[in-house]
CSV table of C-alpha atoms in Angstrom, one decimal:
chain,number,residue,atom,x,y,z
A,29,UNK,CA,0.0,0.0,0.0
A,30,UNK,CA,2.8,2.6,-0.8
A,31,UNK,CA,1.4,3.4,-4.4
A,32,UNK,CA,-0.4,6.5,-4.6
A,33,UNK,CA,-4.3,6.3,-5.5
A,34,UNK,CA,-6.1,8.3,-8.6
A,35,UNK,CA,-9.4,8.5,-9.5
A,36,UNK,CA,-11.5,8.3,-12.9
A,37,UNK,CA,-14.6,10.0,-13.4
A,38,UNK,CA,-17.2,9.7,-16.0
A,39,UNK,CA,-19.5,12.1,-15.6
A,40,UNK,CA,-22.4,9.3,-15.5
A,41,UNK,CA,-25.9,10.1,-15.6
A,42,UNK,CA,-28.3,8.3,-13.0
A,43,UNK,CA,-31.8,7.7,-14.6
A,44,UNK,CA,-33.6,10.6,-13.2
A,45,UNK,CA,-30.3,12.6,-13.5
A,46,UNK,CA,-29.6,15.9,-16.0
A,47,UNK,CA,-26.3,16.6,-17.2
A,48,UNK,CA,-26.1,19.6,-15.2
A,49,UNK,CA,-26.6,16.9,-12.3
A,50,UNK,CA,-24.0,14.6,-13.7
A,51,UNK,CA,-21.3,16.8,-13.9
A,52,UNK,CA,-22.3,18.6,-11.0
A,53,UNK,CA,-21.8,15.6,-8.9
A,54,UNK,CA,-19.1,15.2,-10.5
A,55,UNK,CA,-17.6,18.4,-9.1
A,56,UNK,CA,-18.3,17.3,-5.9
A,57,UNK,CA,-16.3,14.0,-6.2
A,58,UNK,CA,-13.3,16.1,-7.2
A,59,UNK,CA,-13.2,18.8,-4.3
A,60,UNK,CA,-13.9,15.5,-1.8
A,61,UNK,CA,-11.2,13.6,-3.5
A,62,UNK,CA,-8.8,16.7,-3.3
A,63,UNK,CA,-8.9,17.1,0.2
A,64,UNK,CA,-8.9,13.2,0.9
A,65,UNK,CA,-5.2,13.6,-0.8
A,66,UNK,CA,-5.7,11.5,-4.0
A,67,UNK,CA,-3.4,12.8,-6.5
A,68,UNK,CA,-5.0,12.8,-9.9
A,69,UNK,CA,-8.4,13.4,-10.8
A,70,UNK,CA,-9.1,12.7,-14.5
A,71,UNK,CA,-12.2,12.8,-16.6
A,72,UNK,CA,-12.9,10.9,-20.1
A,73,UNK,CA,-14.2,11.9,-23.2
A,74,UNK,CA,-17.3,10.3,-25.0
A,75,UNK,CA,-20.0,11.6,-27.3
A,76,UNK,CA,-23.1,10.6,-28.2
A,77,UNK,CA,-23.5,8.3,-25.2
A,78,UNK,CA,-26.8,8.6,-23.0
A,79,UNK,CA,-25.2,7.8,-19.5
A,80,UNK,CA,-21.6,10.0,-20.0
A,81,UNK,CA,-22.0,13.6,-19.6
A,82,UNK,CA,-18.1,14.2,-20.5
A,83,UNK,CA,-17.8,15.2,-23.6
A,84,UNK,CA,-14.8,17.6,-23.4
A,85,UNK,CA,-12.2,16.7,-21.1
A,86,UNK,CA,-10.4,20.0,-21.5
A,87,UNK,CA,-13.7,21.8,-20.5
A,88,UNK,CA,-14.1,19.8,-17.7
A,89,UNK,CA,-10.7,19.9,-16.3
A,90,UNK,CA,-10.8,23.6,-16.2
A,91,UNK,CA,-13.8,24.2,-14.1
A,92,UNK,CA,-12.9,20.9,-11.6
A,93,UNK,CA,-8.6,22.7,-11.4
A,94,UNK,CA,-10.4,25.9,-10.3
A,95,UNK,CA,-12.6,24.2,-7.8
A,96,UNK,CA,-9.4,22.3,-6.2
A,97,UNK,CA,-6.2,23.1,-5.4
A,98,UNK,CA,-3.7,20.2,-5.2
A,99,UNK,CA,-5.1,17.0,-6.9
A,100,UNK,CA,-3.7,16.8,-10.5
A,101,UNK,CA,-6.2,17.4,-13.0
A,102,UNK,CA,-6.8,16.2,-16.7
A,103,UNK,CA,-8.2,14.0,-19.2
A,104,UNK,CA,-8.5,10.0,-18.8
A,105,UNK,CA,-8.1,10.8,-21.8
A,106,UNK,CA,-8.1,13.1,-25.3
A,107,UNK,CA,-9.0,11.0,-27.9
A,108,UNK,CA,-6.2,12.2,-30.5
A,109,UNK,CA,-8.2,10.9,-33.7
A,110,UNK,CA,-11.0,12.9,-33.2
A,111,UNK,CA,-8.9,16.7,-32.6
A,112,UNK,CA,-6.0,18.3,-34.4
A,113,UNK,CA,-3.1,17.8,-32.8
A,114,UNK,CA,-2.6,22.2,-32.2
A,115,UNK,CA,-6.0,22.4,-30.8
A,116,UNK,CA,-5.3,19.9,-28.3
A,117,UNK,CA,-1.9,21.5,-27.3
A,118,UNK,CA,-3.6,25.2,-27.2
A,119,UNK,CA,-6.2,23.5,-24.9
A,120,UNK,CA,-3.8,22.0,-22.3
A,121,UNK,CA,-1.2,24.5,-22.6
A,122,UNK,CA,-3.5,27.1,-21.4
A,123,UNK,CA,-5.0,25.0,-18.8
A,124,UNK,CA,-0.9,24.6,-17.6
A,125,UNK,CA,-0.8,28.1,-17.8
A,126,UNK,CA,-3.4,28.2,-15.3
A,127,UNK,CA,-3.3,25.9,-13.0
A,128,UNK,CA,0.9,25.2,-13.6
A,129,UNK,CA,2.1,21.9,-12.3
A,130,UNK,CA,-1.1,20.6,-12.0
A,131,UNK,CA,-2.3,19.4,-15.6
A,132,UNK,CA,-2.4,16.0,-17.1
A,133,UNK,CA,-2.7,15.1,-20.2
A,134,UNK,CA,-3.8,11.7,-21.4
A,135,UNK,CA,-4.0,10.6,-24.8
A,136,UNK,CA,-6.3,7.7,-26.2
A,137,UNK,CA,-6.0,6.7,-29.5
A,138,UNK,CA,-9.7,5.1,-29.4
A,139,UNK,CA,-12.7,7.7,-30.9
A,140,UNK,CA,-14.9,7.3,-28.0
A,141,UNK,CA,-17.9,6.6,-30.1
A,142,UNK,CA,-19.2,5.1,-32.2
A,143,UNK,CA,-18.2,5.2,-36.1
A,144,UNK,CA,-21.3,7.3,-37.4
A,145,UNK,CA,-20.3,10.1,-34.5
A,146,UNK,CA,-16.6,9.8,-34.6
A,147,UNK,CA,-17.4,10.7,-38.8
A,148,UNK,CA,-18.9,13.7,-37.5
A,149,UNK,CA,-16.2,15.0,-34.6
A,150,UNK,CA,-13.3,14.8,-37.6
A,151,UNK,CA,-12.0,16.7,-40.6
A,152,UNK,CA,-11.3,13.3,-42.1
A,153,UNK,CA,-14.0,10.8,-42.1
A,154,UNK,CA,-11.7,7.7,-42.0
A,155,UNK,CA,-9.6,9.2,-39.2
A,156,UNK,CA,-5.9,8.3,-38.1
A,157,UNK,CA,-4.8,5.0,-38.9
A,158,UNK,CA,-2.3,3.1,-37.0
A,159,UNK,CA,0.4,4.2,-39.2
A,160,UNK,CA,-0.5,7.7,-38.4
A,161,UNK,CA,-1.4,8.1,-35.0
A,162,UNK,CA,2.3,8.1,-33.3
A,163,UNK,CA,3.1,11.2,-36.1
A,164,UNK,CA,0.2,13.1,-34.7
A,165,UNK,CA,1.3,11.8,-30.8
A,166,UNK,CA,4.5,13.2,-31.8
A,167,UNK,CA,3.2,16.5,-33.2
A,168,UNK,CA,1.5,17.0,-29.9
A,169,UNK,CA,4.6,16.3,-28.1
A,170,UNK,CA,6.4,18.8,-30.2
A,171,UNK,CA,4.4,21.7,-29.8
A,172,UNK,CA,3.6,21.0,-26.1
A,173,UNK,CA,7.8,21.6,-26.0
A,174,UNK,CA,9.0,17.9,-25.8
A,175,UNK,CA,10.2,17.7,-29.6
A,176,UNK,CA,11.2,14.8,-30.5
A,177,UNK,CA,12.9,15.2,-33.8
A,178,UNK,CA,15.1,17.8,-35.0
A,179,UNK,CA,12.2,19.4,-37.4
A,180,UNK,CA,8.5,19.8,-37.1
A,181,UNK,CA,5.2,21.2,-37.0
A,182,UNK,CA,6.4,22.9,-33.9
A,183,UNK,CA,9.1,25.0,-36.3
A,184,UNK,CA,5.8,26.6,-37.3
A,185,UNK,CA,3.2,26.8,-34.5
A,186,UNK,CA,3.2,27.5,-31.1
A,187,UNK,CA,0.5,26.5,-29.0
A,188,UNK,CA,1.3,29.3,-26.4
A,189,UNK,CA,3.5,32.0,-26.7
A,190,UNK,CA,5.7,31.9,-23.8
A,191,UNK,CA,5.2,29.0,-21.4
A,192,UNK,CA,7.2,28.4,-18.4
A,193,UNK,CA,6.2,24.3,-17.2
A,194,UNK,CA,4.0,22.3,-19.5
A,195,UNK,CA,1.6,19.4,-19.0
A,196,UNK,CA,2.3,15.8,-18.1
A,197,UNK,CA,1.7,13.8,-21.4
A,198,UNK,CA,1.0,10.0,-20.8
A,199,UNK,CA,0.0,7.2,-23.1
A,200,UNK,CA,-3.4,5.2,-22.2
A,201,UNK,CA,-4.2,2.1,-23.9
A,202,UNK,CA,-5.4,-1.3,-23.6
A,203,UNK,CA,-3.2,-3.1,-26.1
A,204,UNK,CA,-0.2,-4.3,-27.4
A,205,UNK,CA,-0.1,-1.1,-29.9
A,206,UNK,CA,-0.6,1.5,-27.1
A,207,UNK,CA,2.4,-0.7,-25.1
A,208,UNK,CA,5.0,-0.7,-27.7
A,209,UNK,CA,4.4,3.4,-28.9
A,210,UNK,CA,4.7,4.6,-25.2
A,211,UNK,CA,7.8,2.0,-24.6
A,212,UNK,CA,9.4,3.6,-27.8
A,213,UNK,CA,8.4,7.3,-26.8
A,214,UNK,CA,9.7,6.8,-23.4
A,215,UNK,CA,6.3,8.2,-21.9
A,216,UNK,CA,4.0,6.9,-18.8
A,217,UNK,CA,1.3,4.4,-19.5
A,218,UNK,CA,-1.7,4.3,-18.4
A,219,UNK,CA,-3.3,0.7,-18.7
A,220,UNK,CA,-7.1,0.1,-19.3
A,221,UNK,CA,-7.2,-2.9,-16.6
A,222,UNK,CA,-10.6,-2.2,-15.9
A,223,UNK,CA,-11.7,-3.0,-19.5
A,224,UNK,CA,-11.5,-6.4,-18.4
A,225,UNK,CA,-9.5,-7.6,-21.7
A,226,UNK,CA,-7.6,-9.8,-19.8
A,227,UNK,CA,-4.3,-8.6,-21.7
A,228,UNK,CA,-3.1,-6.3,-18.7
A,229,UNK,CA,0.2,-8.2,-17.6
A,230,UNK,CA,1.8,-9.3,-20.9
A,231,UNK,CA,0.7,-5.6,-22.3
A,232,UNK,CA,2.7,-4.2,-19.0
A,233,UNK,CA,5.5,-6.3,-19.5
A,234,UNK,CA,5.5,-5.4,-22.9
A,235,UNK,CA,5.9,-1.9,-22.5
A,236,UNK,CA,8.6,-2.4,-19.7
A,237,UNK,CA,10.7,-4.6,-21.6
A,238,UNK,CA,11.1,-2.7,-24.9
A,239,UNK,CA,10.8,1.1,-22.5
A,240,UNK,CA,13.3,3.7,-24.2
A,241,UNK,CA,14.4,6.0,-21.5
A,242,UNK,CA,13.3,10.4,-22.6
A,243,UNK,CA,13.9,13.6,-22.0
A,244,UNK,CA,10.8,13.3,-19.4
A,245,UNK,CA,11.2,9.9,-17.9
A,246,UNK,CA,14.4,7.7,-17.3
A,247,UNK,CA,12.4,4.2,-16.1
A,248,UNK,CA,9.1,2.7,-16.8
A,249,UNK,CA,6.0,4.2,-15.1
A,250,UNK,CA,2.8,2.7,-15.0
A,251,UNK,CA,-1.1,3.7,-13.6
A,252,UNK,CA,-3.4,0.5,-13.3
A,253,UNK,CA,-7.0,1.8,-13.6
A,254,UNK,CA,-9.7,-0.5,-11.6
A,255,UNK,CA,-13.7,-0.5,-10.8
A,256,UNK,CA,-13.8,-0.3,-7.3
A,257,UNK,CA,-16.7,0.6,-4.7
A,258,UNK,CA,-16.5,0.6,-0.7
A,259,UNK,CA,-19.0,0.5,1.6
A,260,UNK,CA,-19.7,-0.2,5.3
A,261,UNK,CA,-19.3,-4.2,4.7
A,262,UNK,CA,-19.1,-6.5,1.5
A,263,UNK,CA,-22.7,-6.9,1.3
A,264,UNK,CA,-23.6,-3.4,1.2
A,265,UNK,CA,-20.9,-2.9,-1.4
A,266,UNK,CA,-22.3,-5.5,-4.1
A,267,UNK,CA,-25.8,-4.0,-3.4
A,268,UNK,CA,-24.6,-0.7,-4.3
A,269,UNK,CA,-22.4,-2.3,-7.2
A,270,UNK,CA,-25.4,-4.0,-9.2
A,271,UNK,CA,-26.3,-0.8,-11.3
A,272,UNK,CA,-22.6,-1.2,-12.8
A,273,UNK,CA,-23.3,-5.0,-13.6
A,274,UNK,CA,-26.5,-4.9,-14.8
A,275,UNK,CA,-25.3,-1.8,-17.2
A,276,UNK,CA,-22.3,-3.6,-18.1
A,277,UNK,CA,-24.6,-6.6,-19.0
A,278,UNK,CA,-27.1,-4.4,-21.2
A,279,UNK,CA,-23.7,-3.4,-23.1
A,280,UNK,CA,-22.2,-6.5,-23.8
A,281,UNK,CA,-26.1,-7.6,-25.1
A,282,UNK,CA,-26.3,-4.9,-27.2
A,283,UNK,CA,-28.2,-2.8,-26.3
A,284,UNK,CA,-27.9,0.9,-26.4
A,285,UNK,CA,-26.1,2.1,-23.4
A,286,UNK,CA,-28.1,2.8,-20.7
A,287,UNK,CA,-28.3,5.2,-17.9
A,288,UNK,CA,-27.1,3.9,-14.5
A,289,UNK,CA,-30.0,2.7,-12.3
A,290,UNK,CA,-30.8,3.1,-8.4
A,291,UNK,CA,-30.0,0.1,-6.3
A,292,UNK,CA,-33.6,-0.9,-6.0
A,293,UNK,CA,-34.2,-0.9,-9.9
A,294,UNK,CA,-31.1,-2.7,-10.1
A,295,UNK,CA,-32.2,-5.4,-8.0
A,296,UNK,CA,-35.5,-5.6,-9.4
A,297,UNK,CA,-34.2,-6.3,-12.8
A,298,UNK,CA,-35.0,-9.6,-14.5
A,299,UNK,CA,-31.5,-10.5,-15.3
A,300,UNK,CA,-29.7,-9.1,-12.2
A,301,UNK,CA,-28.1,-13.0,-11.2
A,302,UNK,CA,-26.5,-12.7,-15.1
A,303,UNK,CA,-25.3,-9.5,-14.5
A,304,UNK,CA,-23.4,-10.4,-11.3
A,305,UNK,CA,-21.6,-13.3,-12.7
A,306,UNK,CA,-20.3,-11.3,-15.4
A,307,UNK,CA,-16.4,-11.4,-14.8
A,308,UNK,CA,-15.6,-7.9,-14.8
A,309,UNK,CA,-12.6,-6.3,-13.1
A,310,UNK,CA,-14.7,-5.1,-9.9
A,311,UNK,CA,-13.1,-5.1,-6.3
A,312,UNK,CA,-16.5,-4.0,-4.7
A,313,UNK,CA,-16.7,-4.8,-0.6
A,314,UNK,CA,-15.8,-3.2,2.9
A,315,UNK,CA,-12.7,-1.4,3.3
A,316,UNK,CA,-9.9,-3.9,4.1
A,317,UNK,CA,-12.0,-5.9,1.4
A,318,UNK,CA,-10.8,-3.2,-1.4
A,319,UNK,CA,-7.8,-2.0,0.0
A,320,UNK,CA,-6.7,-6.2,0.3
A,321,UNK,CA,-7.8,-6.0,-3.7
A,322,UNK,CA,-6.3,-3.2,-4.6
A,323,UNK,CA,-2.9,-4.6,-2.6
A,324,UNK,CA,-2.9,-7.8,-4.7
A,325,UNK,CA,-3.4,-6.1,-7.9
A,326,UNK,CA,-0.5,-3.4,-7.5
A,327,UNK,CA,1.3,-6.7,-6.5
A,328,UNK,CA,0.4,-8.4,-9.6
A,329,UNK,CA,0.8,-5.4,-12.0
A,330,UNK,CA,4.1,-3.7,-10.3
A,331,UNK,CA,2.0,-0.7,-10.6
A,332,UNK,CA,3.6,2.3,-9.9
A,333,UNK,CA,0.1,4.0,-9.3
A,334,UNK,CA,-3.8,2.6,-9.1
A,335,UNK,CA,-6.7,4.5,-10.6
A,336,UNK,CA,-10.0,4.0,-9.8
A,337,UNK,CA,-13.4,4.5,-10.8
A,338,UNK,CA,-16.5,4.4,-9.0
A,339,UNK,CA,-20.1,4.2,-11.3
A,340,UNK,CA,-22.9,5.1,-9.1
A,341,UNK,CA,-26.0,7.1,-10.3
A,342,UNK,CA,-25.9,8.3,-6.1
A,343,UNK,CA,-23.0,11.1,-5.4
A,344,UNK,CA,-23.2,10.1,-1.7
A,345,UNK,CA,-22.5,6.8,-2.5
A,346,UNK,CA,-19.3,7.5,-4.9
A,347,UNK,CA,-18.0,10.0,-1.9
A,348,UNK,CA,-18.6,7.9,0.6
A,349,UNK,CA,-16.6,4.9,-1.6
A,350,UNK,CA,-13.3,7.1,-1.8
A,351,UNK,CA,-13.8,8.4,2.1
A,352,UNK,CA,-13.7,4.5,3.2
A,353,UNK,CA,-10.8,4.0,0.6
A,354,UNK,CA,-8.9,6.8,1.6
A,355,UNK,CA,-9.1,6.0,5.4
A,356,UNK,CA,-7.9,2.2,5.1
A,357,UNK,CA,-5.1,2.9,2.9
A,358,UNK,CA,-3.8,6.0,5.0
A,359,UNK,CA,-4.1,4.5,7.6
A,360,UNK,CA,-1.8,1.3,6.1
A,361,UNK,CA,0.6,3.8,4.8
A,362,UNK,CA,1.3,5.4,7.9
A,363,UNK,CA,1.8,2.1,9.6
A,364,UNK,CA,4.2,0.7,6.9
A,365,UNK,CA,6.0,4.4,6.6
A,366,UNK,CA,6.4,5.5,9.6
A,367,UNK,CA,7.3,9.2,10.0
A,368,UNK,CA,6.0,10.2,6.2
A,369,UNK,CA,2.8,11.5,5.8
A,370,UNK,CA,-0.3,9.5,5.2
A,371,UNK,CA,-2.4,11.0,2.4
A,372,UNK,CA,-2.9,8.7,-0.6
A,373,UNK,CA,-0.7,9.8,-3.7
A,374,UNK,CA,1.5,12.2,-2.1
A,375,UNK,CA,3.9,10.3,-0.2
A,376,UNK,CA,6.0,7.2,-1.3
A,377,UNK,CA,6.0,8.2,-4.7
A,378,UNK,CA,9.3,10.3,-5.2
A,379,UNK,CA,10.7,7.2,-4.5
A,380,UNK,CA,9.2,5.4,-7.0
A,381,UNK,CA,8.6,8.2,-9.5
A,382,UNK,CA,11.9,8.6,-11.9
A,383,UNK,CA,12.3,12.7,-12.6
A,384,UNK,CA,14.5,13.8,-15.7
A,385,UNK,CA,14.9,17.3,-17.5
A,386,UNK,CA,13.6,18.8,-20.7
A,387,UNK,CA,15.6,20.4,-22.9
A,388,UNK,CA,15.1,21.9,-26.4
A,389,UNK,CA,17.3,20.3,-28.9
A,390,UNK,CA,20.5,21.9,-30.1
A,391,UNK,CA,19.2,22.4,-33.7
A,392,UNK,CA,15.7,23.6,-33.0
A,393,UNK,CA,17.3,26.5,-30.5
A,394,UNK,CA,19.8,27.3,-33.2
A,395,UNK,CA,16.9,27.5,-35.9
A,396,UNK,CA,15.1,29.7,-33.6
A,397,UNK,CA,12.2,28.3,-33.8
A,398,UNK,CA,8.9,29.8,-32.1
A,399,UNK,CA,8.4,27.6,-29.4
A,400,UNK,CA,8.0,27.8,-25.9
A,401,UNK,CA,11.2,28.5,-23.5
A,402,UNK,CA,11.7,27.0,-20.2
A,403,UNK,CA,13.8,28.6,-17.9
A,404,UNK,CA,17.6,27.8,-17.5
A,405,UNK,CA,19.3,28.4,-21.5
A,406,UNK,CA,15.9,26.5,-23.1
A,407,UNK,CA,16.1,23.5,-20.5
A,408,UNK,CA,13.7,23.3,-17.2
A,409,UNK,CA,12.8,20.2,-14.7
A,410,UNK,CA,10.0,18.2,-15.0
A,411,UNK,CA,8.0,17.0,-12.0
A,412,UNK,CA,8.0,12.9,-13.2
A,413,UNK,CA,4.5,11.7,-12.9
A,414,UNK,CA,3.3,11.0,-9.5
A,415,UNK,CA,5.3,14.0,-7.5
């Protein structure tokens, strides 16, 4: 229990719930789980979907930053086909500019739709193709002031005029693809674990084994995302876990995603025994239930870091999850580091985090380029993720 806790938010929509009520709740989460001392709070993006209010990421991340004011805030993640790859870096460079060592940005290479609405988001119809993606990643990289080649669209376009720290860029995937590019860039990874592909270890040890030390990160780091839901004992915990399994059910069916039901409609529903032996990545139960869970999977994983996400249609319910989460592994902390602190995500992890410096390249500062300039003769130091 020394790796620090993150959460992922969705923005889902109960069914008697409004987006304003969605992503109000979901403001709530993200003040509670500031001051509980978790140390990222990231929100998705998906369109066209009846239960997910989050849309933008960059949007969202800019209202939740200026309603907190430590927790690490950004996007779980920007889905890089459907955006130009300046519009992205404008976005999160004046979101850095804001809130400065306190941004994240995570890049998906999934649309977050489906086909017909993905055709709509882009310029191009067919959007970026394997072959393409990393060029774009790269692009992104570039003009966010981590180039990674000695020319580029970054020669060109700035997306700020004169930064002084830029974002955290990290790599999610779920797949061998997302393992090898983030290896080969030398950036964090951000593993899909609670997809439930069942390709989480040899996609970790993937990207570990073929990892190319960067400019922004000298050693492997990796966040393990998981469903997870505490209560005051295991029983109460699955009751308040059915809406998730009877909605993951309804997916895998078919069916047209549906908004997350109360506890009672979930246990009324005809297929509800189906639903919970569906063998999804779920550590639902009392406290020491999740935290033993959560031990054995950042056992399993090496995880430098554990995410978690919470799906309840009840904000009292989600809070209350990361309260009893919070408490347990504090408390576990403190008694395995004694002396250090005991919030989760703040201590323990400069000892696990690897920290580097960024420096423009030699023949991009003798061009002249218009980029940003850190301080220190066009080099500056960069927090590595989890500081």
């Amino acid at each position: 229990m020394t790796v620090p806790l993150s959460v992922l938010d969705l923005a889902l929509l109960g069914s008697a719930a409004t987006s304003a009520d969605a992503l109000r709740d979901t403001t709530e989460v993200a003040r509670r789980a500031d001051e509980l001392g978790y140390h990222r709070f990231w929100v998705a993006e998906h369109h066209n979907a009846r239960s997910v209010a989050s849309t933008s990421p960059a949007v969202l991340a800019a209202h939740l930053a200026a309603v907190t004011s430590r927790i690490r805030v950004g996007s779980g993640g920007v889905m890089l086909p459907n955006h130009p790859a300046l519009v992205v870096a404008e976005q999160f460079a004046m979101l850095e500019a804001l809130h400065p060592g306190r941004i994240d940005l995570g890049i998906g290479r999934a649309p977050g739709t489906d086909p017909a609405t993905a055709s709509m988001l882009r310029r191009a119809p067919a959007g970026l193709t394997d072959a393409e993606f990393p060029r774009y990643l790269q692009d992104l990289l570039g003009l966010l002031g981590d180039p990674r080649t000695s020319d580029g669209v970054w020669d060109r376009f700035a997306a700020t005029p004169v930064a002084v720290t830029s974002p955290s860029v990290l790599l999610l995937g779920s797949s061998d693809f997302s393992a090898r590019l983030a290896a080969r860039l030398g950036l964090p990874y951000a593993y899909a674990h609670h997809f439930g592909t069942g390709a989480t270890l040899p996609a970790l040890r993937l990207y570990r084994e073929t990892f190319v030390p960067s400019a922004v990160l000298d050693r492997p780091y990796v966040i393990v995302t998981i469903n997870v839901l505490a209560a005051d004992s295991d029983d109460e915990a699955n009751r308040l876990a059915d809406p998730q399994r009877v909605r993951v059910l309804e997916m895998l069916t078919g069916r047209r995603e549906q908004l997350l039901l109360s506890p009672a409609s979930a246990a009324a529903h005809p297929y509800l025994d189906k639903a919970r032996r569906l063998p999804i990545n779920l550590i639902a139960g009392a406290p020491g239930t999740v935290a033993a869970g959560l031990t054995a999977l950042a056992g399993e994983t090496a995880a430098d870091e554990l995410m978690v996400i919470t799906e309840s249609a009840e904000v009292a319910t989600r809070v209350r999850s990361f309260e009893l989460l919070a408490g347990v592994w504090s408390k576990a902390r403190t008694r395995r580091n004694p002396g250090s602190g005991s919030r989760p995500g703040r201590n323990g992890a400069s000892a696990r985090s690897p920290s580097a410096t960024r420096c423009r390249s030699a023949a991009a500062s003798a061009a002249g380029r218009n980029a940003p300039t850190w301080p220190g003769a066009g080099c500056r130091p960069v927090p590595a993720p989890g500081r």
